[in-house]
């Protein structure tokens, strides 16, 4: 993978979630032109795990969520949604 984790910079598009509404992993991966296999290598999990997370069939462990957040230089909440509606400060 070109650049690796330290080269990852991003534009946060808050409020945009995947169709399942659970996470933005696929979008973040696609923005970098990474395959599921490349992301799985960076996160030290199987490609099938990445696929399951992206499809909303599997919720990542807390250590994996932290690792993804560090990789994309985002907070966990910017990548993963816990199923509750997002709160807004009024």
Short mmCIF file of C-alpha atoms in Angstrom, two decimals:
data_model
loop_
_atom_site.label_atom_id
_atom_site.label_comp_id
_atom_site.label_asym_id
_atom_site.label_seq_id
_atom_site.Cartn_x
_atom_site.Cartn_y
_atom_site.Cartn_z
CA UNK A 1 0.00 0.00 0.00
CA UNK A 2 1.47 3.33 -0.96
CA UNK A 3 2.18 5.75 1.83
CA UNK A 4 1.06 3.56 4.72
CA UNK A 5 -0.77 4.78 7.81
CA UNK A 6 1.47 7.76 8.50
CA UNK A 7 0.72 9.17 5.03
CA UNK A 8 -3.05 8.94 5.49
CA UNK A 9 -4.71 12.34 5.42
CA UNK A 10 -8.39 12.81 4.93
CA UNK A 11 -11.31 15.08 4.54
CA UNK A 12 -13.93 14.29 7.14
CA UNK A 13 -17.44 14.14 5.74
CA UNK A 14 -19.39 14.01 8.96
CA UNK A 15 -22.96 12.93 8.64
CA UNK A 16 -22.28 10.62 5.69
CA UNK A 17 -22.76 6.98 6.57
CA UNK A 18 -22.93 3.81 4.55
CA UNK A 19 -26.32 2.48 3.48
CA UNK A 20 -26.42 0.29 6.59
CA UNK A 21 -25.87 3.40 8.71
CA UNK A 22 -23.29 1.67 10.85
CA UNK A 23 -19.88 2.80 9.61
CA UNK A 24 -17.90 4.72 7.00
CA UNK A 25 -15.13 2.16 6.56
CA UNK A 26 -15.91 1.40 2.91
CA UNK A 27 -16.08 5.10 2.02
CA UNK A 28 -12.80 5.88 3.77
CA UNK A 29 -11.14 2.90 2.10
CA UNK A 30 -12.46 3.88 -1.33
CA UNK A 31 -11.29 7.48 -0.91
CA UNK A 32 -7.76 6.08 -0.67
CA UNK A 33 -8.19 3.54 -3.50
CA UNK A 34 -7.43 0.72 -1.07
CA UNK A 35 -8.73 -2.80 -1.53
CA UNK A 36 -10.28 -4.74 1.32
CA UNK A 37 -7.12 -6.87 1.31
CA UNK A 38 -4.89 -3.80 1.70
CA UNK A 39 -6.98 -2.46 4.58
CA UNK A 40 -7.06 -5.88 6.23
CA UNK A 41 -3.25 -6.00 6.12
CA UNK A 42 -2.98 -2.56 7.73
CA UNK A 43 -5.47 -3.53 10.46
CA UNK A 44 -4.06 -7.05 10.88
CA UNK A 45 -7.39 -8.79 10.30
CA UNK A 46 -8.77 -10.95 7.49
CA UNK A 47 -10.29 -9.51 4.34
CA UNK A 48 -13.50 -11.29 5.34
CA UNK A 49 -13.56 -9.29 8.58
CA UNK A 50 -13.31 -6.03 6.63
CA UNK A 51 -16.11 -7.18 4.33
CA UNK A 52 -18.35 -8.11 7.26
CA UNK A 53 -17.72 -4.77 9.01
CA UNK A 54 -18.41 -2.80 5.84
CA UNK A 55 -21.69 -4.66 5.28
CA UNK A 56 -22.79 -4.08 8.88
CA UNK A 57 -22.77 -7.81 9.67
CA UNK A 58 -20.03 -7.49 12.27
CA UNK A 59 -19.14 -4.80 14.79
CA UNK A 60 -15.41 -4.37 15.33
CA UNK A 61 -13.83 -4.99 18.70
CA UNK A 62 -12.81 -1.90 20.62
CA UNK A 63 -9.09 -2.49 19.90
CA UNK A 64 -9.86 -2.84 16.18
CA UNK A 65 -12.00 0.31 16.20
CA UNK A 66 -9.11 2.22 17.84
CA UNK A 67 -6.67 0.83 15.28
CA UNK A 68 -8.93 1.93 12.40
CA UNK A 69 -9.32 5.38 13.96
CA UNK A 70 -5.54 5.77 14.22
CA UNK A 71 -5.06 4.54 10.64
CA UNK A 72 -7.52 7.06 9.22
CA UNK A 73 -6.55 9.80 11.71
CA UNK A 74 -10.17 10.11 12.87
CA UNK A 75 -12.07 9.50 16.07
CA UNK A 76 -13.91 6.21 16.47
CA UNK A 77 -17.19 8.14 16.33
CA UNK A 78 -16.22 9.59 12.94
CA UNK A 79 -15.97 6.04 11.53
CA UNK A 80 -18.42 3.93 13.52
CA UNK A 81 -21.95 4.70 14.67
CA UNK A 82 -23.36 2.85 17.66
CA UNK A 83 -26.89 2.51 16.28
CA UNK A 84 -28.33 5.42 18.20
CA UNK A 85 -29.30 8.51 16.28
CA UNK A 86 -26.57 11.12 16.19
CA UNK A 87 -27.06 13.82 18.78
CA UNK A 88 -26.74 17.44 17.89
CA UNK A 89 -25.83 20.22 20.26
CA UNK A 90 -28.65 22.73 20.30
#
